Structure formats: C-alpha cells, structure tokens
Amino acid sequence: MSENTMRFSTRAIHAGQPPEAVTGAVNVPIFLSTTFAQSSPGQSKGFVYGRTGNPTRAVLERTLAQLEGGTAGLAFASGLGALVTLVESFGSRQRIVAIDDVYGGTWRLLDHHHRKFGVDVEFVDMTELASVRTALRRARTDLVYIESPTNPLLRIADIAAISKLAHAAGARVAVDNTFATPALQRPLELGADIVLHSTTKYLGGHSDVLGGALAFRDAKLAQEYAWLQNTVGAVPSPFDCFLVLRGIHTLEIRMHAHEASARAVAEVLEHSPKVRTTYYPGLASHPQHRIARRQMSGFGGMISFELSNRAAAGRFARALRVFTLAESLGGVESLADHPASMTHASVPPEIRRARGVRDGLIRLSCGIEDPADLADDVRQALRRV
Ligand SMILES: *Cc1c(COP(=O)(O)O)cnc(C)c1O
C-alpha cells in the first residue's frame, strides 16, 4: 500500500516513518548530534548542521506534509517561530490581510511588524466575503492570513472561497490550522498554499512540548521556506520533534474524543440561562455551521461562551474542579482560559471588545477525560456563577 492511499490514522503512524535504516528502530531515534561527518568537503549524507537539517526533524517534517496533503513540511520551535518565518518571507513592504479574530500572540506579532517595519496589516472580518473582497481591492496584497476556527471565538472562514479571491488578486494564502488539525480539516486541499500549526497544541497533544510547523502544497515554495527556516533559525530540538511525532500517532483518536467531550459540554452551556452565547461550530445555532460542515470532518474540542461579566467569569473559573485554569489548549487534560486576562491580554481592550472578545468570555479546551465528568464540572461551576 502506498502512503498516498493509506487512510489518515495509518498515515499518522506510518507515513514518512519507516523503521530506522541502520538499527531497525521502529520509532525514529532522537539524533542529538549537531553536526554530521562529510566524506570529502561538501559531500554529506544529506545532513550537515543541526539548524539546517536533522534526521529526527526530517521524519516529523515528512509526516506533517503527509497529514496535510502537502509536498513538504517544516518544523519550528513554536507556532510563533513558524509565523515569524512566514512573515519574514515577504519583507517590510508587504501587505497582509489577516482575519480579525486571531490568537493574541499572532495579533501581537503582526502588530509589531506593522509598527517596527511598516508592514501593512489589515484585520478583516472574514466571515463576510465582501469584506475580504474590499480589502483585496484596496491595495496589492501579498498574504491572506486565515485562522479557522478562530481563537477564541470559534468563527469559521470559508477557506475555499477566500483562497479563490486571494489567488485572483495575486496573494498567497496561509491558514492557521491549529484548532482543527489535519484530522478534521485540510486547508491545502481547499485551495490554501501554506498551513501553519502550533504543534504545541493538538499535534503534540500532551501539553509537554512547544513546537510549530508549516506545510506546503508547492515544492518550490517549500524550498524557499526551507532556506528561510535555516536563515531565521527558529528550529525545534530533536527531542521536541520526537515528542510531536509521538503525539501525532494518536491524533485522530484523540480528536474524536475531544469532540465527544466538547459536545457534552456544549449541551450544558447551550441550555444554561447563565450563558449568554455559546460558540461551538458543531452547534446548528453557530452562524457558520454550514461552512464548518462543508470544510471540516468534525468540529473539534474548543468551545467559548459568554457569561454576563468579568466577575462572573472569575467565579466560574475558580469553581472548576476537573478543568484547570491555564493558558494553552489541545492537550489530553481539559483547560479553561479567560481570554481577556490570559491568552488575549496582549490585544488592547478596546480592540478586543470591538472584535467581540468581551470580559465575560471563557474559552474551554475540552480534554479526553470522561465527557460526563466534564459536563458535570461545567454544570457545578455554572451554579456558582
Ligand atoms: C498557541 C497558538 C499559536 C502560537 O503557537 P506557540 O506554539 O504558542 O508559539 C498560534 N496560533 C494558534 C491558533 C494558537 O492557539
């Protein structure tokens, strides 16, 4: 069976990961050596220096490409390490049209490039195609940057439609696929050029490794970015690569479990009179539910919801027993986040509120504990609001 005909879970475990050539080790060894012997000057076995390439990292990169349906993948030290390399590729005279509801760190990095280097960054509500069209008409655009589902409001952008608009305007399209993962959504197959990940989240899956990734449809484009990966130098350690690979082996099975948890929790939230709005793309009431159904094969484990104000959010967060109040997401354990004071505190309050991230918003990363325990925990915490 060729790797391209294998189904997702089989690829997650086998694609790009044959037993190691010398020893037959079934899992790729952690090659710590930073340098590799050459038989004569300039003659290597494919590896020269650890920043440029590493055998453990190479296996992770092939696996990432396989899972996203791309030709090549690149691994980074963090999601933001991947993003800075992506942004670096266009220089300071570039124009980026980015989705307005993004991870706080993404907003901070793009805003920093705007302030320090004059990069023209326009944040746009991409749930409205007309806004994307207007932004693309305003000036020549290099990069359209999508996050879908978005962090923290779980909005869905129509990746295929936006990619068409962007390509017609001569722009490249990158999609942050961190929330969905390739188990549920493959942006390259929907028309995007580049996929970005914080592998710290679901791909690693156990809250014990930081990492990032880019995956590419076009091999030539991937080569340009491999050059940048080496030039910028935000590369992961071989041990980190091993951990991400280890997480990827169980990705699909975990994503199904995360989703079962999220459904149980969404059910509780949707029926609570204390909750103003529940944001979960799997709910029929979600404004972009139909787009989510079309472009995703599942809705994932992330939910946000709104309580009346900051004090209510604080009471809820303190009352949780199974969920841990902590930043990050995508691990086996359930986490709760108060975006206004945690993950999105770097976004100025007026911008945050204008985008709908209010002070009563709570974001939940539903883990793979028993869904009934998670639902019970949310129910009892709501009683204390
Ligand atoms: C966490 C996160 C990032 C940043 O990744 P790091 O690994 O923390 O650098 C980017 N995008 C999304 C959607 C994230 O959740």
PDB file of N, CA and C and ligand atoms in Angstrom, residues 78-80 103 106 147 151 176 178-179 198 200-201 210-211 329, ligand 1:
ATOM      1  N   SER A  78       8.297  26.868  17.738  1.00  0.00           N
ATOM      2  CA  SER A  78       6.982  27.222  18.290  1.00  0.00           C
ATOM      3  C   SER A  78       6.097  27.667  17.135  1.00  0.00           C
ATOM      4  N   GLY A  79       4.817  27.810  17.410  1.00  0.00           N
ATOM      5  CA  GLY A  79       3.910  28.311  16.383  1.00  0.00           C
ATOM      6  C   GLY A  79       4.329  29.702  15.925  1.00  0.00           C
ATOM      7  N   LEU A  80       4.731  30.539  16.877  1.00  0.00           N
ATOM      8  CA  LEU A  80       5.135  31.896  16.506  1.00  0.00           C
ATOM      9  C   LEU A  80       6.469  31.890  15.767  1.00  0.00           C
ATOM     10  N   TYR A 103      -5.391  34.379  17.362  1.00  0.00           N
ATOM     11  CA  TYR A 103      -4.657  34.135  18.605  1.00  0.00           C
ATOM     12  C   TYR A 103      -3.947  35.435  19.014  1.00  0.00           C
ATOM     13  N   THR A 106      -0.455  36.005  17.768  1.00  0.00           N
ATOM     14  CA  THR A 106      -0.420  36.280  16.327  1.00  0.00           C
ATOM     15  C   THR A 106      -0.701  37.760  16.096  1.00  0.00           C
ATOM     16  N   GLU A 147      -7.332  32.156  10.068  1.00  0.00           N
ATOM     17  CA  GLU A 147      -7.348  31.200  11.168  1.00  0.00           C
ATOM     18  C   GLU A 147      -8.776  30.669  11.144  1.00  0.00           C
ATOM     19  N   ASN A 151      -9.465  31.715  17.159  1.00  0.00           N
ATOM     20  CA  ASN A 151      -9.161  31.708  18.583  1.00  0.00           C
ATOM     21  C   ASN A 151      -9.379  33.135  19.100  1.00  0.00           C
ATOM     22  N   ASP A 176      -3.917  29.079   9.543  1.00  0.00           N
ATOM     23  CA  ASP A 176      -3.555  28.514  10.844  1.00  0.00           C
ATOM     24  C   ASP A 176      -4.565  27.407  11.153  1.00  0.00           C
ATOM     25  N   THR A 178      -4.395  25.167  13.598  1.00  0.00           N
ATOM     26  CA  THR A 178      -4.116  24.650  14.937  1.00  0.00           C
ATOM     27  C   THR A 178      -5.350  24.053  15.613  1.00  0.00           C
ATOM     28  N   PHE A 179      -6.495  24.746  15.511  1.00  0.00           N
ATOM     29  CA  PHE A 179      -7.691  24.287  16.232  1.00  0.00           C
ATOM     30  C   PHE A 179      -8.286  23.024  15.613  1.00  0.00           C
ATOM     31  N   SER A 198       0.538  25.570  15.487  1.00  0.00           N
ATOM     32  CA  SER A 198       1.224  25.500  16.758  1.00  0.00           C
ATOM     33  C   SER A 198       1.113  24.024  17.146  1.00  0.00           C
ATOM     34  N   THR A 200       2.371  22.760  19.541  1.00  0.00           N
ATOM     35  CA  THR A 200       2.247  22.773  20.992  1.00  0.00           C
ATOM     36  C   THR A 200       0.878  22.253  21.434  1.00  0.00           C
ATOM     37  N   LYS A 201      -0.104  22.402  20.562  1.00  0.00           N
ATOM     38  CA  LYS A 201      -1.495  22.156  20.925  1.00  0.00           C
ATOM     39  C   LYS A 201      -1.873  20.711  20.595  1.00  0.00           C
ATOM     40  N   LEU A 210       6.706  22.452  23.114  1.00  0.00           N
ATOM     41  CA  LEU A 210       6.407  23.619  22.278  1.00  0.00           C
ATOM     42  C   LEU A 210       6.869  23.313  20.864  1.00  0.00           C
ATOM     43  N   GLY A 211       6.083  23.700  19.894  1.00  0.00           N
ATOM     44  CA  GLY A 211       6.516  23.488  18.518  1.00  0.00           C
ATOM     45  C   GLY A 211       5.603  24.183  17.540  1.00  0.00           C
ATOM     46  N   LEU A 329      -3.952  24.929  25.027  1.00  0.00           N
ATOM     47  CA  LEU A 329      -5.102  24.111  24.634  1.00  0.00           C
ATOM     48  C   LEU A 329      -4.599  22.869  23.920  1.00  0.00           C
TER      49      LEU A 329
HETATM   50  C1  LIG B   1      -0.890  28.815  20.500  1.00  0.00           C
HETATM   51  C2  LIG B   1      -1.259  29.275  19.169  1.00  0.00           C
HETATM   52  C3  LIG B   1      -0.316  29.879  18.322  1.00  0.00           C
HETATM   53  C4  LIG B   1       1.103  30.144  18.760  1.00  0.00           C
HETATM   54  O1  LIG B   1       1.818  28.980  18.935  1.00  0.00           O
HETATM   55  P1  LIG B   1       3.018  28.808  20.019  1.00  0.00           P
HETATM   56  O2  LIG B   1       3.395  27.395  19.845  1.00  0.00           O
HETATM   57  O3  LIG B   1       2.452  29.139  21.352  1.00  0.00           O
HETATM   58  O4  LIG B   1       4.083  29.767  19.598  1.00  0.00           O
HETATM   59  C5  LIG B   1      -0.725  30.238  17.050  1.00  0.00           C
HETATM   60  N1  LIG B   1      -1.998  30.050  16.634  1.00  0.00           N
HETATM   61  C6  LIG B   1      -2.929  29.484  17.423  1.00  0.00           C
HETATM   62  C7  LIG B   1      -4.313  29.298  16.907  1.00  0.00           C
HETATM   63  C8  LIG B   1      -2.595  29.100  18.716  1.00  0.00           C
HETATM   64  O5  LIG B   1      -3.545  28.577  19.508  1.00  0.00           O
END
